[in-house]
Amino acid sequence: MEVNCNKEDLLYGVQIVNRAVSNKNTLPVLGGILLEAKNNSLIFRATDLEFAIECFVNVDVVEEGTVVLPGRYFTEMVKRLPTGLISIKSNNNFGAEIKYEQSELNINGFDPEEFPSFPETGAGFPGSIDQDLFKDMIRQVSVAASSDETRPVFTGILMELLGTDVILVATDTHRLTLHRGIWKGDLIEEKSTMIIPAKTMVEIARIISDEPEPLFIMPGKNQIHFKAGNISVISRLIDGQYPNYRYVIPEKDNFKTKIRVRTKKLLETTERAALLARDDTKEKANLIRLKAEQEQLIINSNSPEIGKIYEEINIHLEGEPIEIVFNSKYLLDALKVVDAEDIYIELISALSPGIIRNVESEEYIYLILPVRTV
Amino acid sequence: MPPVIFLVDMNAFFISCETTRNPSLLDKPAAVAGDPKKRTGIILAPNYQARAFGVKTAMVLYEALRLCPDMLLVPPDHHFYREKSQEVMNLLSCYTPVLEQNSIDEAWLDMTGTEELFGKSEDAAQKIMDEIKCRLGLWCSIGIAENKFLAKMASEMKKPLGITTLWPAEIKNKLWPLPLSAMYGVGKKTAEKLNGLGISTIGELARLDKKYLASLFGKTGLELYEHAHGIDPSPIKPHDEGDMKSIGRSTTLPQDIDDLEKAKVILLELAESIGMTARKHAKKGSVVQITLKFSDFKVFTRQTTVPATNSTKEIYQAGCALLAENWPSHKTVRLIGISLGGLLGNDRSNQMSLFDFYEVQQENNKEEKIDKVMDSIREKYGKGKITRASLIKEKE
């Protein structure tokens, strides 16, 4: 293999795929980035077997071929190369010779035969979703995914496609996020449901565009393939039954209290209150108490050893006054990702799930469960 | 104002309780005793008539009967004693809010500053004693001193129905002549060690050098020195649930067993008792530990972590899993114990869960309700009135 390319293209490719480089030592070749020169492009690929990222850039291919170079060293090296033309040529013992300016370096690699092939997935859904939208959806939904590996389904994000709907759902059982996005193109006639590891989804959000460019989705049996321009991500799917989330989202009519509040105001207050809500017992429930009455929201928290806080903010209250206790982390997460100037907090009772959402839309909801204090 | 501490010690408590509901025991030698067929066949509490024959607490049954062949024996009913004890404690708490229950039949009372209410200490003590005698039909002895240790020592000096003071000026005459074995907090081993040094009375102990005692017994040595001088800075700690670290129950089996199924039944019984205590104090624990003692007296413990619970069923299930995993294949088991640790208050916050909320929670609620109903029935009508079907024993 031999290619000539410029530093920016090389760095772009390496940085896109480098997050999929495995940092476990079980299979050394997975610590590498595969470079394949073919039809005037250079393909970059990395995988940790959980997910794989592939991307390509156009280069001048002198000789087609493949080389696998150690991901970490290669990435760090490319970052430090001078701007300008760079030539990469494989040598006979799986390594590569990299030339730039008047210099050259040699880096040892792995046998490309050992590198896992990119799994094939079936034909995609007809149509696409805008990348900028999908990016926001992932960012807003993934906060609620669990990191508890003992219940794998909750470490994933549920994706449902039907008609013109793309729904993402995540929950760690204490809160649940749901975002409904729009599928562009033909209607998806048969409902398709899959659980994708939240970690992969976060990586997808990182590498896709901030523009409304199309993202194509190709489901496979055990994998799913996302394609955004010159980038492909293939992820393992999580096997298992996702609980029926519709069941736990309260009906609109059930809400008894509706609080309209300025997000920034409540976020700042909650951040202060959270500081004084450290709980050193094992439960790690950092409790803050909200009390809505008339046009006031009273926020309280206290930590016997540190101190206590009392704040009042102006709200618009519809319905019944209420007093409810939340884990401050869950409330903070909601306020940070909701992306709205004003939000509604809709509540039923002190012991029922509540919903936080943008006053202007219902595409995204953040369902939060209170803390029972007797 | 110097502190005034009472130690109220119920005399021959178990048998006195029995006498209150069975007057035929009155004026006859009688004792509460374990079942002679079981290994627990010892005297638990002889009354004063039996004591006159030389019968003592913890004496093996047949030996006691040799001393006093006509002694009436009553099997223990701990539930009843606990009830009675609670009545006593309730009565005592009318005299002071600062009360530390030391065991089922004794408690320290901080009576400091109650002179205006109840008069002189001795009069107040007399009043307490009379009230316990009239209202509950039980006898007690009361020790009066400036601290817990001296009050305890004083209460032991005159039994039954004694009121004894042990003020600082009386230490020399009342405390120092006593043998070490009578000193509260001195066990057999400590006493032997001191006897070996030629120390046989509390007075002799008091004359020892503080540092020397510390070098011999460490921290305990300092405490011994202080106690011998009538010093005890330990405060009266009203028992609240806050200081409960774990709840444990164990039982020595009438016969060694090798049958896991039998062991499970016993475990359930123990778990039930733990669950009841935990629920009573509104505690939930997250560590379940089992203890097994084998026929060769080797002790074995294993523990597991569970989501905080006080449900009998959950404690039992966790214990059962441990038991099944660790059941010995070639040894028999002599003692089974289980405990619930990592206790947190029930009233502590409880982050609610979505799916539990609708599914698991319903199941839990059912168990919670069963436990609650059983607890209240037992509270009202006694422990034996309701039990789990698997615990019903076949009539022998």
PDB file of N, CA, C and O in Angstrom, chain A residues 37-73:
ATOM      1  N   ALA A  37      -6.096   1.465   1.267  1.00  0.00           N
ATOM      2  CA  ALA A  37      -6.034   2.334   0.089  1.00  0.00           C
ATOM      3  C   ALA A  37      -6.737   1.620  -1.053  1.00  0.00           C
ATOM      4  O   ALA A  37      -6.426   0.468  -1.360  1.00  0.00           O
ATOM      5  N   LYS A  38      -7.725   2.293  -1.648  1.00  0.00           N
ATOM      6  CA  LYS A  38      -8.557   1.634  -2.640  1.00  0.00           C
ATOM      7  C   LYS A  38      -9.257   2.707  -3.483  1.00  0.00           C
ATOM      8  O   LYS A  38      -9.798   3.664  -2.919  1.00  0.00           O
ATOM      9  N   ASN A  39      -9.291   2.562  -4.750  1.00  0.00           N
ATOM     10  CA  ASN A  39     -10.007   3.481  -5.647  1.00  0.00           C
ATOM     11  C   ASN A  39      -9.813   4.960  -5.297  1.00  0.00           C
ATOM     12  O   ASN A  39     -10.787   5.681  -5.109  1.00  0.00           O
ATOM     13  N   ASN A  40      -8.639   5.391  -5.135  1.00  0.00           N
ATOM     14  CA  ASN A  40      -8.372   6.793  -4.810  1.00  0.00           C
ATOM     15  C   ASN A  40      -8.924   7.269  -3.471  1.00  0.00           C
ATOM     16  O   ASN A  40      -9.099   8.457  -3.262  1.00  0.00           O
ATOM     17  N   SER A  41      -9.273   6.321  -2.599  1.00  0.00           N
ATOM     18  CA  SER A  41      -9.593   6.773  -1.240  1.00  0.00           C
ATOM     19  C   SER A  41      -8.774   5.996  -0.221  1.00  0.00           C
ATOM     20  O   SER A  41      -8.323   4.887  -0.476  1.00  0.00           O
ATOM     21  N   LEU A  42      -8.664   6.658   0.901  1.00  0.00           N
ATOM     22  CA  LEU A  42      -8.039   5.985   2.037  1.00  0.00           C
ATOM     23  C   LEU A  42      -9.144   5.752   3.068  1.00  0.00           C
ATOM     24  O   LEU A  42      -9.799   6.687   3.523  1.00  0.00           O
ATOM     25  N   ILE A  43      -9.363   4.455   3.368  1.00  0.00           N
ATOM     26  CA  ILE A  43     -10.413   4.109   4.334  1.00  0.00           C
ATOM     27  C   ILE A  43      -9.769   3.907   5.701  1.00  0.00           C
ATOM     28  O   ILE A  43      -8.744   3.230   5.814  1.00  0.00           O
ATOM     29  N   PHE A  44     -10.378   4.493   6.724  1.00  0.00           N
ATOM     30  CA  PHE A  44      -9.909   4.322   8.108  1.00  0.00           C
ATOM     31  C   PHE A  44     -10.943   3.467   8.828  1.00  0.00           C
ATOM     32  O   PHE A  44     -12.149   3.663   8.652  1.00  0.00           O
ATOM     33  N   ARG A  45     -10.499   2.568   9.653  1.00  0.00           N
ATOM     34  CA  ARG A  45     -11.451   1.729  10.362  1.00  0.00           C
ATOM     35  C   ARG A  45     -10.898   1.304  11.724  1.00  0.00           C
ATOM     36  O   ARG A  45      -9.711   1.012  11.847  1.00  0.00           O
ATOM     37  N   ALA A  46     -11.773   1.304  12.727  1.00  0.00           N
ATOM     38  CA  ALA A  46     -11.376   0.813  14.048  1.00  0.00           C
ATOM     39  C   ALA A  46     -12.582   0.173  14.708  1.00  0.00           C
ATOM     40  O   ALA A  46     -13.727   0.536  14.410  1.00  0.00           O
ATOM     41  N   THR A  47     -12.329  -0.786  15.573  1.00  0.00           N
ATOM     42  CA  THR A  47     -13.441  -1.411  16.284  1.00  0.00           C
ATOM     43  C   THR A  47     -12.972  -2.007  17.599  1.00  0.00           C
ATOM     44  O   THR A  47     -11.834  -2.456  17.718  1.00  0.00           O
ATOM     45  N   ASP A  48     -13.857  -1.968  18.587  1.00  0.00           N
ATOM     46  CA  ASP A  48     -13.567  -2.679  19.836  1.00  0.00           C
ATOM     47  C   ASP A  48     -14.547  -3.838  19.982  1.00  0.00           C
ATOM     48  O   ASP A  48     -14.759  -4.334  21.070  1.00  0.00           O
ATOM     49  N   LEU A  49     -15.159  -4.224  18.902  1.00  0.00           N
ATOM     50  CA  LEU A  49     -16.151  -5.294  18.813  1.00  0.00           C
ATOM     51  C   LEU A  49     -17.525  -4.894  19.358  1.00  0.00           C
ATOM     52  O   LEU A  49     -18.509  -5.540  19.080  1.00  0.00           O
ATOM     53  N   GLU A  50     -17.569  -3.823  20.152  1.00  0.00           N
ATOM     54  CA  GLU A  50     -18.852  -3.270  20.574  1.00  0.00           C
ATOM     55  C   GLU A  50     -19.434  -2.485  19.406  1.00  0.00           C
ATOM     56  O   GLU A  50     -20.585  -2.616  19.058  1.00  0.00           O
ATOM     57  N   PHE A  51     -18.583  -1.665  18.858  1.00  0.00           N
ATOM     58  CA  PHE A  51     -18.983  -0.911  17.686  1.00  0.00           C
ATOM     59  C   PHE A  51     -17.764  -0.649  16.813  1.00  0.00           C
ATOM     60  O   PHE A  51     -16.627  -0.816  17.246  1.00  0.00           O
ATOM     61  N   ALA A  52     -18.038  -0.287  15.573  1.00  0.00           N
ATOM     62  CA  ALA A  52     -16.948  -0.033  14.636  1.00  0.00           C
ATOM     63  C   ALA A  52     -17.221   1.280  13.931  1.00  0.00           C
ATOM     64  O   ALA A  52     -18.377   1.612  13.661  1.00  0.00           O
ATOM     65  N   ILE A  53     -16.149   2.035  13.661  1.00  0.00           N
ATOM     66  CA  ILE A  53     -16.309   3.272  12.899  1.00  0.00           C
ATOM     67  C   ILE A  53     -15.438   3.166  11.650  1.00  0.00           C
ATOM     68  O   ILE A  53     -14.298   2.688  11.714  1.00  0.00           O
ATOM     69  N   GLU A  54     -16.024   3.596  10.555  1.00  0.00           N
ATOM     70  CA  GLU A  54     -15.263   3.602   9.309  1.00  0.00           C
ATOM     71  C   GLU A  54     -15.479   4.952   8.658  1.00  0.00           C
ATOM     72  O   GLU A  54     -16.587   5.491   8.715  1.00  0.00           O
ATOM     73  N   CYS A  55     -14.423   5.497   8.048  1.00  0.00           N
ATOM     74  CA  CYS A  55     -14.628   6.701   7.258  1.00  0.00           C
ATOM     75  C   CYS A  55     -13.596   6.731   6.151  1.00  0.00           C
ATOM     76  O   CYS A  55     -12.628   5.962   6.166  1.00  0.00           O
ATOM     77  N   PHE A  56     -13.817   7.563   5.153  1.00  0.00           N
ATOM     78  CA  PHE A  56     -12.816   7.604   4.093  1.00  0.00           C
ATOM     79  C   PHE A  56     -12.564   9.047   3.664  1.00  0.00           C
ATOM     80  O   PHE A  56     -13.416   9.926   3.835  1.00  0.00           O
ATOM     81  N   VAL A  57     -11.381   9.259   3.137  1.00  0.00           N
ATOM     82  CA  VAL A  57     -11.036  10.556   2.539  1.00  0.00           C
ATOM     83  C   VAL A  57     -10.416  10.264   1.176  1.00  0.00           C
ATOM     84  O   VAL A  57      -9.879   9.171   0.946  1.00  0.00           O
ATOM     85  N   ASN A  58     -10.521  11.230   0.280  1.00  0.00           N
ATOM     86  CA  ASN A  58      -9.921  11.038  -1.039  1.00  0.00           C
ATOM     87  C   ASN A  58      -8.439  11.357  -0.986  1.00  0.00           C
ATOM     88  O   ASN A  58      -8.040  12.397  -0.445  1.00  0.00           O
ATOM     89  N   VAL A  59      -7.654  10.468  -1.513  1.00  0.00           N
ATOM     90  CA  VAL A  59      -6.197  10.665  -1.520  1.00  0.00           C
ATOM     91  C   VAL A  59      -5.647  10.182  -2.861  1.00  0.00           C
ATOM     92  O   VAL A  59      -6.368   9.615  -3.680  1.00  0.00           O
ATOM     93  N   ASP A  60      -4.392  10.374  -3.002  1.00  0.00           N
ATOM     94  CA  ASP A  60      -3.716   9.874  -4.197  1.00  0.00           C
ATOM     95  C   ASP A  60      -3.176   8.482  -3.865  1.00  0.00           C
ATOM     96  O   ASP A  60      -2.260   8.337  -3.057  1.00  0.00           O
ATOM     97  N   VAL A  61      -3.797   7.460  -4.457  1.00  0.00           N
ATOM     98  CA  VAL A  61      -3.358   6.101  -4.162  1.00  0.00           C
ATOM     99  C   VAL A  61      -2.295   5.682  -5.178  1.00  0.00           C
ATOM    100  O   VAL A  61      -2.543   5.657  -6.372  1.00  0.00           O
ATOM    101  N   VAL A  62      -1.137   5.372  -4.686  1.00  0.00           N
ATOM    102  CA  VAL A  62      -0.050   4.926  -5.549  1.00  0.00           C
ATOM    103  C   VAL A  62      -0.169   3.417  -5.747  1.00  0.00           C
ATOM    104  O   VAL A  62      -0.069   2.895  -6.841  1.00  0.00           O
ATOM    105  N   GLU A  63      -0.414   2.749  -4.626  1.00  0.00           N
ATOM    106  CA  GLU A  63      -0.575   1.303  -4.669  1.00  0.00           C
ATOM    107  C   GLU A  63      -1.654   0.895  -3.676  1.00  0.00           C
ATOM    108  O   GLU A  63      -1.606   1.294  -2.511  1.00  0.00           O
ATOM    109  N   GLU A  64      -2.646   0.142  -4.127  1.00  0.00           N
ATOM    110  CA  GLU A  64      -3.706  -0.280  -3.217  1.00  0.00           C
ATOM    111  C   GLU A  64      -3.147  -1.265  -2.188  1.00  0.00           C
ATOM    112  O   GLU A  64      -2.132  -1.900  -2.410  1.00  0.00           O
ATOM    113  N   GLY A  65      -3.837  -1.374  -1.075  1.00  0.00           N
ATOM    114  CA  GLY A  65      -3.360  -2.298  -0.045  1.00  0.00           C
ATOM    115  C   GLY A  65      -3.838  -1.869   1.340  1.00  0.00           C
ATOM    116  O   GLY A  65      -4.550  -0.872   1.480  1.00  0.00           O
ATOM    117  N   THR A  66      -3.476  -2.652   2.352  1.00  0.00           N
ATOM    118  CA  THR A  66      -3.994  -2.427   3.704  1.00  0.00           C
ATOM    119  C   THR A  66      -2.874  -2.508   4.729  1.00  0.00           C
ATOM    120  O   THR A  66      -1.939  -3.311   4.577  1.00  0.00           O
ATOM    121  N   VAL A  67      -3.002  -1.692   5.757  1.00  0.00           N
ATOM    122  CA  VAL A  67      -2.038  -1.755   6.853  1.00  0.00           C
ATOM    123  C   VAL A  67      -2.798  -1.456   8.155  1.00  0.00           C
ATOM    124  O   VAL A  67      -3.785  -0.717   8.144  1.00  0.00           O
ATOM    125  N   VAL A  68      -2.393  -2.103   9.242  1.00  0.00           N
ATOM    126  CA  VAL A  68      -3.012  -1.810  10.551  1.00  0.00           C
ATOM    127  C   VAL A  68      -1.939  -1.241  11.460  1.00  0.00           C
ATOM    128  O   VAL A  68      -0.950  -1.919  11.764  1.00  0.00           O
ATOM    129  N   LEU A  69      -2.122   0.003  11.891  1.00  0.00           N
ATOM    130  CA  LEU A  69      -1.117   0.663  12.723  1.00  0.00           C
ATOM    131  C   LEU A  69      -1.669   0.880  14.136  1.00  0.00           C
ATOM    132  O   LEU A  69      -2.868   1.080  14.311  1.00  0.00           O
ATOM    133  N   PRO A  70      -0.790   0.816  15.133  1.00  0.00           N
ATOM    134  CA  PRO A  70      -1.264   0.939  16.520  1.00  0.00           C
ATOM    135  C   PRO A  70      -1.971   2.283  16.737  1.00  0.00           C
ATOM    136  O   PRO A  70      -1.367   3.338  16.531  1.00  0.00           O
ATOM    137  N   GLY A  71      -3.227   2.217  17.136  1.00  0.00           N
ATOM    138  CA  GLY A  71      -4.094   3.383  17.184  1.00  0.00           C
ATOM    139  C   GLY A  71      -3.546   4.542  17.977  1.00  0.00           C
ATOM    140  O   GLY A  71      -3.470   5.669  17.488  1.00  0.00           O
ATOM    141  N   ARG A  72      -3.143   4.274  19.199  1.00  0.00           N
ATOM    142  CA  ARG A  72      -2.728   5.359  20.068  1.00  0.00           C
ATOM    143  C   ARG A  72      -1.504   6.089  19.520  1.00  0.00           C
ATOM    144  O   ARG A  72      -1.486   7.303  19.389  1.00  0.00           O
ATOM    145  N   TYR A  73      -0.465   5.316  19.184  1.00  0.00           N
ATOM    146  CA  TYR A  73       0.783   5.942  18.714  1.00  0.00           C
ATOM    147  C   TYR A  73       0.562   6.663  17.398  1.00  0.00           C
ATOM    148  O   TYR A  73       1.042   7.768  17.193  1.00  0.00           O
TER     149      TYR A  73
END
